[in-house]
Amino acid sequence: MTDRDLGALLHALTRAVVDAEVPVLRAHGVEMWDYVVLGGLEQGAAPTQSQLAAAVGRDKTRLIPILDRLEARDLLRRTPDPDDRRNRVVALTDTGRSLLADCRAAIRALEEDLFGDAATLRRSLQAEADRLDM
């Protein structure tokens, strides 16, 4: 076995985890980017679609169809910004928050199957991300 750098290991693990999550999300009727966007709104509304795009790492032109799809399912709502009606404030609906929680629970179960003590791994990775201010 090759002694790979941390970046290479994390990249390989990330691909494997994402590949394993796709069927879980599909069973809940969402795509990976849908889940990323819903998760990006979990802590509160995004003041603009552009800011949401930057926060989730998706080009804003590619974000619009995702938002359209999620809004059509009543998972999020876009409303005009009262201070600048050219902008749309994007927020989760109760339905979206519930679906996000269901997806997260299913993914946590998958993580436990993959890693055993995934909670400890998650805490360790979060501590490093916090330390690096990510």
PDB file of C-alpha atoms in Angstrom:
ATOM      1  CA  MET A   1       0.000   0.000   0.000  1.00  0.00           C
ATOM      2  CA  THR A   2       1.312   3.436  -0.928  1.00  0.00           C
ATOM      3  CA  ASP A   3       1.774   6.077   1.735  1.00  0.00           C
ATOM      4  CA  ARG A   4      -0.485   8.724   0.170  1.00  0.00           C
ATOM      5  CA  ASP A   5      -0.609  12.366   1.153  1.00  0.00           C
ATOM      6  CA  LEU A   6      -3.529  13.536   3.252  1.00  0.00           C
ATOM      7  CA  GLY A   7      -5.036  15.468   0.336  1.00  0.00           C
ATOM      8  CA  ALA A   8      -5.077  12.357  -1.847  1.00  0.00           C
ATOM      9  CA  LEU A   9      -6.609  10.273   0.940  1.00  0.00           C
ATOM     10  CA  LEU A  10      -9.289  12.861   1.706  1.00  0.00           C
ATOM     11  CA  HIS A  11     -10.096  13.189  -1.993  1.00  0.00           C
ATOM     12  CA  ALA A  12     -10.508   9.417  -2.391  1.00  0.00           C
ATOM     13  CA  LEU A  13     -12.644   9.159   0.744  1.00  0.00           C
ATOM     14  CA  THR A  14     -14.777  12.111  -0.316  1.00  0.00           C
ATOM     15  CA  ARG A  15     -15.494  10.510  -3.689  1.00  0.00           C
ATOM     16  CA  ALA A  16     -16.376   7.206  -2.036  1.00  0.00           C
ATOM     17  CA  VAL A  17     -18.705   8.846   0.502  1.00  0.00           C
ATOM     18  CA  VAL A  18     -20.418  11.001  -2.121  1.00  0.00           C
ATOM     19  CA  ASP A  19     -20.886   7.953  -4.375  1.00  0.00           C
ATOM     20  CA  ALA A  20     -22.457   6.087  -1.445  1.00  0.00           C
ATOM     21  CA  GLU A  21     -24.733   9.025  -0.586  1.00  0.00           C
ATOM     22  CA  VAL A  22     -26.218   9.390  -4.079  1.00  0.00           C
ATOM     23  CA  PRO A  23     -28.622   6.415  -3.790  1.00  0.00           C
ATOM     24  CA  VAL A  24     -29.626   7.518  -0.281  1.00  0.00           C
ATOM     25  CA  LEU A  25     -30.515  10.981  -1.553  1.00  0.00           C
ATOM     26  CA  ARG A  26     -32.210   9.560  -4.644  1.00  0.00           C
ATOM     27  CA  ALA A  27     -34.451   7.505  -2.339  1.00  0.00           C
ATOM     28  CA  HIS A  28     -35.558  10.836  -0.821  1.00  0.00           C
ATOM     29  CA  GLY A  29     -36.134  12.351  -4.269  1.00  0.00           C
ATOM     30  CA  VAL A  30     -33.203  14.765  -4.238  1.00  0.00           C
ATOM     31  CA  GLU A  31     -29.949  15.119  -6.105  1.00  0.00           C
ATOM     32  CA  MET A  32     -26.618  15.871  -4.455  1.00  0.00           C
ATOM     33  CA  TRP A  33     -26.724  19.577  -5.377  1.00  0.00           C
ATOM     34  CA  ASP A  34     -30.295  19.787  -4.026  1.00  0.00           C
ATOM     35  CA  TYR A  35     -29.004  18.475  -0.703  1.00  0.00           C
ATOM     36  CA  VAL A  36     -26.044  20.869  -0.732  1.00  0.00           C
ATOM     37  CA  VAL A  37     -28.354  23.840  -1.346  1.00  0.00           C
ATOM     38  CA  LEU A  38     -30.842  22.768   1.331  1.00  0.00           C
ATOM     39  CA  GLY A  39     -27.958  22.319   3.773  1.00  0.00           C
ATOM     40  CA  GLY A  40     -26.621  25.743   2.823  1.00  0.00           C
ATOM     41  CA  LEU A  41     -29.911  27.256   3.965  1.00  0.00           C
ATOM     42  CA  GLU A  42     -30.159  25.328   7.219  1.00  0.00           C
ATOM     43  CA  GLN A  43     -28.729  28.092   9.422  1.00  0.00           C
ATOM     44  CA  GLY A  44     -30.901  30.771   7.863  1.00  0.00           C
ATOM     45  CA  ALA A  45     -32.039  32.440   4.690  1.00  0.00           C
ATOM     46  CA  ALA A  46     -29.569  33.582   2.057  1.00  0.00           C
ATOM     47  CA  PRO A  47     -29.949  37.319   1.403  1.00  0.00           C
ATOM     48  CA  THR A  48     -29.419  36.807  -2.350  1.00  0.00           C
ATOM     49  CA  GLN A  49     -29.203  33.943  -4.793  1.00  0.00           C
ATOM     50  CA  SER A  50     -25.651  35.091  -5.639  1.00  0.00           C
ATOM     51  CA  GLN A  51     -24.600  34.839  -2.000  1.00  0.00           C
ATOM     52  CA  LEU A  52     -26.157  31.384  -1.767  1.00  0.00           C
ATOM     53  CA  ALA A  53     -24.257  30.326  -4.906  1.00  0.00           C
ATOM     54  CA  ALA A  54     -20.985  31.502  -3.365  1.00  0.00           C
ATOM     55  CA  ALA A  55     -21.756  29.817  -0.032  1.00  0.00           C
ATOM     56  CA  VAL A  56     -22.439  26.407  -1.600  1.00  0.00           C
ATOM     57  CA  GLY A  57     -19.757  26.665  -4.282  1.00  0.00           C
ATOM     58  CA  ARG A  58     -22.062  26.510  -7.283  1.00  0.00           C
ATOM     59  CA  ASP A  59     -21.998  28.941 -10.198  1.00  0.00           C
ATOM     60  CA  LYS A  60     -25.058  31.184  -9.893  1.00  0.00           C
ATOM     61  CA  THR A  61     -26.198  30.407 -13.454  1.00  0.00           C
ATOM     62  CA  ARG A  62     -26.190  26.687 -12.608  1.00  0.00           C
ATOM     63  CA  LEU A  63     -27.906  27.310  -9.266  1.00  0.00           C
ATOM     64  CA  ILE A  64     -31.123  28.716 -10.783  1.00  0.00           C
ATOM     65  CA  PRO A  65     -32.467  25.368 -12.119  1.00  0.00           C
ATOM     66  CA  ILE A  66     -31.770  23.790  -8.725  1.00  0.00           C
ATOM     67  CA  LEU A  67     -33.668  26.564  -6.968  1.00  0.00           C
ATOM     68  CA  ASP A  68     -36.518  26.266  -9.493  1.00  0.00           C
ATOM     69  CA  ARG A  69     -36.758  22.514  -8.857  1.00  0.00           C
ATOM     70  CA  LEU A  70     -36.648  22.885  -5.058  1.00  0.00           C
ATOM     71  CA  GLU A  71     -39.155  25.732  -5.050  1.00  0.00           C
ATOM     72  CA  ALA A  72     -41.552  23.730  -7.248  1.00  0.00           C
ATOM     73  CA  ARG A  73     -41.516  21.038  -4.547  1.00  0.00           C
ATOM     74  CA  ASP A  74     -42.104  23.636  -1.795  1.00  0.00           C
ATOM     75  CA  LEU A  75     -38.702  22.866  -0.248  1.00  0.00           C
ATOM     76  CA  LEU A  76     -37.589  26.482  -0.383  1.00  0.00           C
ATOM     77  CA  ARG A  77     -39.084  29.863  -1.051  1.00  0.00           C
ATOM     78  CA  ARG A  78     -37.655  32.849  -2.932  1.00  0.00           C
ATOM     79  CA  THR A  79     -39.119  36.200  -1.984  1.00  0.00           C
ATOM     80  CA  PRO A  80     -38.240  39.710  -3.095  1.00  0.00           C
ATOM     81  CA  ASP A  81     -35.816  41.522  -0.812  1.00  0.00           C
ATOM     82  CA  PRO A  82     -37.801  44.414   0.700  1.00  0.00           C
ATOM     83  CA  ASP A  83     -34.682  46.621   0.540  1.00  0.00           C
ATOM     84  CA  ASP A  84     -33.761  45.760  -3.056  1.00  0.00           C
ATOM     85  CA  ARG A  85     -36.515  44.104  -5.080  1.00  0.00           C
ATOM     86  CA  ARG A  86     -33.970  43.002  -7.716  1.00  0.00           C
ATOM     87  CA  ASN A  87     -32.701  40.438  -5.198  1.00  0.00           C
ATOM     88  CA  ARG A  88     -34.423  37.283  -4.029  1.00  0.00           C
ATOM     89  CA  VAL A  89     -34.086  36.068  -0.444  1.00  0.00           C
ATOM     90  CA  VAL A  90     -33.887  32.272  -0.419  1.00  0.00           C
ATOM     91  CA  ALA A  91     -35.157  30.362   2.618  1.00  0.00           C
ATOM     92  CA  LEU A  92     -36.094  26.805   3.552  1.00  0.00           C
ATOM     93  CA  THR A  93     -39.741  25.969   4.016  1.00  0.00           C
ATOM     94  CA  ASP A  94     -40.874  23.648   6.797  1.00  0.00           C
ATOM     95  CA  THR A  95     -41.157  20.919   4.158  1.00  0.00           C
ATOM     96  CA  GLY A  96     -37.573  21.579   3.062  1.00  0.00           C
ATOM     97  CA  ARG A  97     -36.301  21.557   6.633  1.00  0.00           C
ATOM     98  CA  SER A  98     -38.077  18.228   7.262  1.00  0.00           C
ATOM     99  CA  LEU A  99     -36.677  16.650   4.083  1.00  0.00           C
ATOM    100  CA  LEU A 100     -33.191  17.882   4.967  1.00  0.00           C
ATOM    101  CA  ALA A 101     -33.482  16.290   8.423  1.00  0.00           C
ATOM    102  CA  ASP A 102     -34.671  12.999   6.899  1.00  0.00           C
ATOM    103  CA  CYS A 103     -31.797  12.982   4.392  1.00  0.00           C
ATOM    104  CA  ARG A 104     -29.272  13.828   7.090  1.00  0.00           C
ATOM    105  CA  ALA A 105     -30.505  10.995   9.326  1.00  0.00           C
ATOM    106  CA  ALA A 106     -30.196   8.506   6.464  1.00  0.00           C
ATOM    107  CA  ILE A 107     -26.722   9.795   5.604  1.00  0.00           C
ATOM    108  CA  ARG A 108     -25.619   9.563   9.249  1.00  0.00           C
ATOM    109  CA  ALA A 109     -26.694   5.900   9.257  1.00  0.00           C
ATOM    110  CA  LEU A 110     -24.709   5.331   6.064  1.00  0.00           C
ATOM    111  CA  GLU A 111     -21.668   7.039   7.608  1.00  0.00           C
ATOM    112  CA  GLU A 112     -21.846   4.726  10.615  1.00  0.00           C
ATOM    113  CA  ASP A 113     -21.944   1.728   8.268  1.00  0.00           C
ATOM    114  CA  LEU A 114     -18.927   3.034   6.352  1.00  0.00           C
ATOM    115  CA  PHE A 115     -16.758   4.242   9.226  1.00  0.00           C
ATOM    116  CA  GLY A 116     -18.031   2.682  12.445  1.00  0.00           C
ATOM    117  CA  ASP A 117     -17.597   5.625  14.815  1.00  0.00           C
ATOM    118  CA  ALA A 118     -18.409   8.332  12.274  1.00  0.00           C
ATOM    119  CA  ALA A 119     -19.392  10.833  14.971  1.00  0.00           C
ATOM    120  CA  THR A 120     -15.845  10.886  16.326  1.00  0.00           C
ATOM    121  CA  LEU A 121     -14.407  11.264  12.834  1.00  0.00           C
ATOM    122  CA  ARG A 122     -16.882  14.056  12.089  1.00  0.00           C
ATOM    123  CA  ARG A 123     -15.981  15.907  15.319  1.00  0.00           C
ATOM    124  CA  SER A 124     -12.268  15.600  14.580  1.00  0.00           C
ATOM    125  CA  LEU A 125     -12.655  16.885  11.029  1.00  0.00           C
ATOM    126  CA  GLN A 126     -14.911  19.728  12.239  1.00  0.00           C
ATOM    127  CA  ALA A 127     -12.318  20.734  14.838  1.00  0.00           C
ATOM    128  CA  GLU A 128      -9.656  20.934  12.141  1.00  0.00           C
ATOM    129  CA  ALA A 129     -11.965  22.888   9.825  1.00  0.00           C
ATOM    130  CA  ASP A 130     -12.733  25.303  12.663  1.00  0.00           C
ATOM    131  CA  ARG A 131      -9.029  25.652  13.460  1.00  0.00           C
ATOM    132  CA  LEU A 132      -8.350  26.484   9.815  1.00  0.00           C
ATOM    133  CA  ASP A 133     -11.395  28.806   9.812  1.00  0.00           C
ATOM    134  CA  MET A 134     -13.161  26.908   7.022  1.00  0.00           C
TER     135      MET A 134
END
